[in-house]
Amino acid sequence: MLQSMHTPTNSSTLHLFSNPEKASLYVAQQIADLIRQQQTQGKPAVLGLATGNTPKRVYEELINLHKNEGLSFANVISFNLDEYYPIHPEDTQSYTYFMNRYLFGSIDIKLENIHIPHTNCAANGINEYCKAYEEKIARFGGLDLQLLGIGRNGHIGFNEPGSSFQDTTRLVNLHSLTREDAQTDFGGLENVPHQAISIGIDTIVQARKILLLALGEKKSEIISKALQGEITTRVPASILQNLPHVEYVLDHEAAALIEEAVVA
Ligand code: PGA
C-alpha cells in the first residue's frame, strides 16, 4: 500500500495503491479476514457484493484463496447490490450470470445463501419483492461488509443521481450514462434495460463496513467529486464522506485528481 490516511474533511479512510492488482488484493484480503474471523466465532459472514469490471480481480483473488489456501465460503451469506429489470438470469448480461461466472461457480458458497435482487414478477409485485429483500438482509442481522464500485455519475449500486439518501431496495430508472456504459455488454444501447432493482443508499450505509473500490483514470473525476465535493444527492457516493466505517480503496489513476489536496 502506498498511503493510508483519514481524509482531511471527514472521517472515512483512504487507501492508495500503485496499481489495480494491489488495490484488489487488499480488498480481497479484507473480505477473507472477515470471513475467517466470523468462522472462528461460529458466525455467518453477511456480504454485500457488487458487479461490474471493478470487482473482477477481487473475485479472482478470493477464488485463489479458496483454491490455494483453503478459504471456505460455507459461512457466507451474500446479497448482491442490484440487477437489471427485466432480465433472464441466464442472459449473459445478467448479474446472476456474472456472479456465477466470476465467483460463485468457483467457490463453496451454499446456493441457498446467495441472494440477488432478481424477480420475474410483474411491475405491480415489485414493491413486495423489494420489501422482502430488505427483510431478508435484516433477518441475517444486516450486512457485515458492503463492497462497492462507483459509476461515472457517482452511483453506488444503481442509486442514480437524485436518489434519496433514505431509499431502501426498490425499482429504479437507469441514468443515461449508466445505460451508455452498459451498451457494449448488451450489444447496443437499445438493448440495455431502462430499469433495475437496487438496494438503497440507506441499506448500504447501514453495513458495518464499506469498501469502495475505484480503479483507473475513468473514475478520477467522479472520485474527486465524491470524496471532496459537496455531499449531495446529485453525487450519491458523496454520502459516504462522513462515515467512519467507509474505506476508499483507489489505484493511482483513480486518485489522480485528489492527490494534491489529500495525499500531498
Ligand atoms: P464498473 O462499474 O466497475 O464496471 O466500472 C461500477 C459501477 O457502475 O458501480
Coordinates of C-alpha atoms and ligand atoms in Angstrom, one line a residue:
M1 CA 0.0 0.0 0.0
L2 CA 1.3 3.4 -0.8
Q3 CA -0.6 5.5 1.6
S4 CA -3.4 5.2 4.1
M5 CA -5.0 8.1 5.8
H6 CA -8.1 9.7 7.1
T7 CA -9.3 12.2 4.6
P8 CA -8.9 15.8 6.0
T9 CA -12.5 16.8 5.6
N10 CA -14.1 13.7 7.1
S11 CA -13.5 10.5 9.0
S12 CA -13.6 7.9 6.3
T13 CA -10.2 6.3 5.3
L14 CA -8.4 6.4 2.0
H15 CA -6.1 3.7 0.9
L16 CA -3.9 4.3 -2.1
F17 CA -2.2 1.7 -4.2
S18 CA 0.2 1.9 -7.1
N19 CA -1.8 -0.4 -9.3
P20 CA -5.2 -2.1 -9.6
E21 CA -3.9 -5.5 -8.7
K22 CA -2.6 -4.4 -5.3
A23 CA -5.8 -2.5 -4.6
S24 CA -7.9 -5.5 -5.5
L25 CA -5.7 -7.8 -3.4
Y26 CA -6.2 -5.6 -0.4
V27 CA -9.9 -5.7 -0.8
A28 CA -9.9 -9.5 -1.2
Q29 CA -7.8 -9.8 1.9
Q30 CA -10.3 -7.7 3.9
I31 CA -13.1 -9.9 2.8
A32 CA -11.2 -13.1 3.6
D33 CA -10.2 -11.8 7.0
L34 CA -13.9 -11.1 7.8
I35 CA -15.0 -14.5 6.7
R36 CA -12.3 -16.2 8.8
Q37 CA -13.0 -14.0 11.8
Q38 CA -16.7 -14.9 11.7
Q39 CA -15.8 -18.6 11.2
T40 CA -13.7 -18.6 14.4
Q41 CA -16.7 -17.3 16.2
G42 CA -19.1 -19.8 14.6
K43 CA -21.0 -16.9 12.9
P44 CA -22.0 -16.3 9.3
A45 CA -20.3 -13.5 7.3
V46 CA -23.0 -11.4 5.6
L47 CA -21.5 -9.9 2.5
G48 CA -23.0 -7.2 0.2
L49 CA -21.4 -7.9 -3.2
A50 CA -21.0 -5.8 -6.4
T51 CA -20.8 -6.5 -10.1
G52 CA -19.0 -4.6 -12.9
N53 CA -15.4 -4.6 -14.1
T54 CA -14.1 -3.2 -10.9
P55 CA -14.6 -6.2 -8.5
K56 CA -13.5 -8.9 -11.1
R57 CA -9.9 -9.0 -9.8
V58 CA -11.1 -9.1 -6.2
Y59 CA -13.2 -12.2 -7.0
E60 CA -10.3 -13.8 -8.9
E61 CA -8.2 -13.4 -5.7
L62 CA -11.0 -14.8 -3.5
I63 CA -11.1 -17.8 -5.8
N64 CA -7.3 -18.2 -5.5
L65 CA -7.6 -18.0 -1.7
H66 CA -10.3 -20.7 -1.8
K67 CA -8.3 -23.0 -4.1
N68 CA -4.8 -22.4 -2.7
E69 CA -5.3 -21.5 0.9
G70 CA -8.5 -23.4 1.8
L71 CA -10.6 -20.3 2.4
S72 CA -14.1 -21.6 2.8
F73 CA -17.3 -19.7 1.9
A74 CA -19.5 -22.1 3.7
N75 CA -20.5 -19.5 6.3
V76 CA -21.0 -16.7 3.7
I77 CA -24.5 -15.2 3.1
S78 CA -24.4 -12.9 0.1
F79 CA -26.6 -10.1 -1.0
N80 CA -26.0 -8.5 -4.4
L81 CA -26.5 -4.8 -4.8
D82 CA -28.6 -4.8 -7.9
E83 CA -29.9 -6.5 -11.0
Y84 CA -31.4 -5.2 -14.3
Y85 CA -35.2 -5.4 -14.6
P86 CA -36.4 -7.2 -16.6
I87 CA -33.8 -9.7 -17.4
H88 CA -33.5 -13.5 -17.5
P89 CA -30.9 -14.9 -15.0
E90 CA -29.3 -17.0 -17.8
D91 CA -28.7 -13.9 -20.0
T92 CA -25.0 -13.3 -20.2
Q93 CA -25.6 -9.6 -19.2
S94 CA -27.5 -10.5 -16.0
Y95 CA -25.8 -10.1 -12.7
T96 CA -26.8 -13.6 -11.8
Y97 CA -24.8 -14.9 -14.7
F98 CA -21.9 -12.5 -13.8
M99 CA -21.7 -13.7 -10.2
N100 CA -21.8 -17.4 -11.1
R101 CA -19.1 -16.9 -13.7
Y102 CA -16.7 -14.7 -11.7
L103 CA -17.2 -16.0 -8.2
F104 CA -20.0 -18.3 -7.1
G105 CA -19.2 -21.1 -9.7
S106 CA -15.7 -21.5 -8.3
I107 CA -16.2 -21.4 -4.5
D108 CA -18.1 -23.4 -1.9
I109 CA -20.8 -20.9 -1.1
K110 CA -24.1 -22.7 -0.5
L111 CA -26.7 -21.9 -3.2
E112 CA -29.4 -21.2 -0.6
N113 CA -27.2 -18.4 0.9
I114 CA -26.9 -16.5 -2.4
H115 CA -29.3 -13.5 -2.8
I116 CA -29.5 -11.4 -6.0
P117 CA -32.4 -9.0 -6.4
H118 CA -33.8 -10.8 -9.4
T119 CA -37.5 -11.4 -10.0
N120 CA -39.8 -12.4 -12.8
C121 CA -42.8 -10.8 -11.1
A122 CA -44.8 -8.1 -12.8
A123 CA -44.1 -4.4 -12.1
N124 CA -47.1 -4.3 -9.6
G125 CA -45.5 -7.1 -7.5
I126 CA -42.1 -5.5 -7.2
N127 CA -42.6 -3.4 -4.1
E128 CA -43.4 -6.5 -2.1
Y129 CA -40.4 -8.3 -3.6
C130 CA -38.1 -5.4 -2.6
K131 CA -39.6 -5.2 0.9
A132 CA -38.9 -9.0 1.3
Y133 CA -35.3 -8.5 0.1
E134 CA -34.7 -5.8 2.7
E135 CA -36.3 -8.0 5.4
K136 CA -34.0 -10.9 4.4
I137 CA -31.0 -8.7 5.0
A138 CA -32.4 -7.7 8.3
R139 CA -33.1 -11.3 9.3
F140 CA -29.5 -12.1 8.9
G141 CA -28.5 -9.2 11.2
G142 CA -27.6 -6.7 8.4
L143 CA -24.6 -6.6 6.2
D144 CA -21.2 -7.1 7.8
L145 CA -19.4 -5.8 4.8
Q146 CA -20.5 -4.0 1.6
L147 CA -18.3 -3.9 -1.4
L148 CA -19.0 -1.1 -3.8
G149 CA -17.8 0.2 -7.1
I150 CA -18.8 3.7 -8.3
G151 CA -20.4 4.7 -11.6
R152 CA -19.0 7.6 -13.6
N153 CA -22.1 9.6 -12.5
G154 CA -21.4 8.8 -8.8
H155 CA -23.9 6.0 -8.4
I156 CA -23.4 3.3 -5.8
G157 CA -25.5 0.2 -6.6
F158 CA -28.0 1.6 -9.1
N159 CA -28.7 4.5 -6.8
E160 CA -28.5 7.1 -9.6
P161 CA -28.1 10.9 -9.2
G162 CA -31.2 12.2 -7.4
S163 CA -31.8 9.1 -5.3
S164 CA -32.7 9.9 -1.8
F165 CA -30.2 9.0 1.0
Q166 CA -33.2 7.4 2.7
D167 CA -34.0 5.0 -0.1
T168 CA -34.1 1.2 0.5
T169 CA -34.5 -1.6 -2.1
R170 CA -36.7 -0.6 -4.9
L171 CA -37.2 -0.4 -8.7
V172 CA -35.2 2.4 -10.3
N173 CA -34.9 4.0 -13.6
L174 CA -31.4 3.9 -15.1
H175 CA -29.5 7.1 -15.8
S176 CA -28.4 7.7 -19.4
L177 CA -24.7 7.5 -18.6
T178 CA -25.3 4.1 -16.8
R179 CA -27.1 2.8 -19.9
E180 CA -24.4 4.1 -22.2
D181 CA -21.7 2.4 -20.1
A182 CA -23.6 -0.9 -20.4
Q183 CA -24.2 -0.7 -24.2
T184 CA -21.1 -2.8 -25.2
D185 CA -22.2 -5.6 -22.9
F186 CA -25.7 -5.5 -24.3
G187 CA -24.6 -5.1 -28.0
G188 CA -26.2 -1.7 -28.4
L189 CA -27.9 1.0 -26.3
E190 CA -31.3 -0.1 -27.5
N191 CA -30.9 -3.5 -25.8
V192 CA -30.0 -2.0 -22.4
P193 CA -32.9 -2.3 -19.9
H194 CA -34.3 1.0 -18.7
Q195 CA -34.8 -0.2 -15.1
A196 CA -33.2 -2.2 -12.4
I197 CA -33.8 -3.3 -8.8
S198 CA -31.3 -1.8 -6.4
I199 CA -30.8 -1.8 -2.7
G200 CA -31.0 1.7 -1.4
I201 CA -28.4 4.1 0.0
D202 CA -29.9 3.7 3.4
T203 CA -29.4 -0.1 3.1
I204 CA -25.8 0.5 2.0
V205 CA -24.8 2.9 4.8
Q206 CA -26.1 0.5 7.4
A207 CA -23.5 -2.1 6.5
R208 CA -21.0 -2.4 9.4
K209 CA -18.0 -1.9 7.0
I210 CA -18.0 -0.4 3.5
L211 CA -15.2 -0.8 0.9
L212 CA -15.5 1.4 -2.1
L213 CA -13.1 0.3 -4.8
A214 CA -12.3 2.6 -7.8
L215 CA -9.7 1.8 -10.4
G216 CA -8.4 3.7 -13.4
E217 CA -8.4 7.2 -14.9
K218 CA -12.0 6.9 -16.0
K219 CA -13.0 7.2 -12.3
S220 CA -10.7 10.0 -11.3
E221 CA -13.2 12.9 -11.9
I222 CA -16.1 11.3 -10.0
I223 CA -13.8 10.1 -7.2
S224 CA -12.6 13.7 -6.6
K225 CA -16.3 14.9 -6.5
A226 CA -17.4 12.0 -4.3
L227 CA -14.6 12.5 -1.8
Q228 CA -14.1 16.2 -1.8
G229 CA -17.2 17.8 -3.3
E230 CA -20.4 18.8 -1.7
I231 CA -22.5 16.0 -0.1
T232 CA -25.4 15.9 -2.4
T233 CA -27.9 13.5 -3.9
R234 CA -26.6 14.6 -7.3
V235 CA -23.5 12.6 -6.4
P236 CA -24.9 9.6 -4.5
A237 CA -21.5 8.3 -3.3
S238 CA -20.8 11.6 -1.6
I239 CA -22.9 10.4 1.4
L240 CA -20.1 8.1 2.3
Q241 CA -17.7 11.0 3.1
N242 CA -18.9 11.3 6.7
L243 CA -18.9 7.7 7.6
P244 CA -16.1 6.3 9.8
H245 CA -16.8 2.8 8.6
V246 CA -16.0 3.6 5.0
E247 CA -12.7 2.8 3.3
Y248 CA -12.0 4.2 -0.2
V249 CA -9.6 1.8 -2.0
L250 CA -8.1 3.5 -5.0
D251 CA -5.3 2.9 -7.5
H252 CA -3.2 5.9 -8.5
E253 CA -5.1 6.6 -11.6
A254 CA -8.5 6.8 -9.9
A255 CA -6.9 9.0 -7.3
A256 CA -5.2 11.3 -9.8
L257 CA -7.4 14.4 -9.2
I258 CA -7.5 14.2 -5.4
E259 CA -3.9 13.5 -4.8
E260 CA -2.6 17.1 -4.5
A261 CA -5.2 18.0 -1.9
V262 CA -5.4 14.9 0.1
V263 CA -2.2 13.0 -0.4
A264 CA 0.4 15.7 -0.5
Ligands
PGA1 P1 -17.6 -0.7 -13.3 O1 -19.0 -0.2 -12.7 O2 -17.0 -1.5 -12.2 O3 -17.9 -1.6 -14.5 O4 -16.8 0.5 -13.7 C1 -19.0 0.3 -11.5 C2 -20.4 0.8 -11.1 O5 -21.1 1.2 -12.1 O6 -20.8 0.8 -10.0

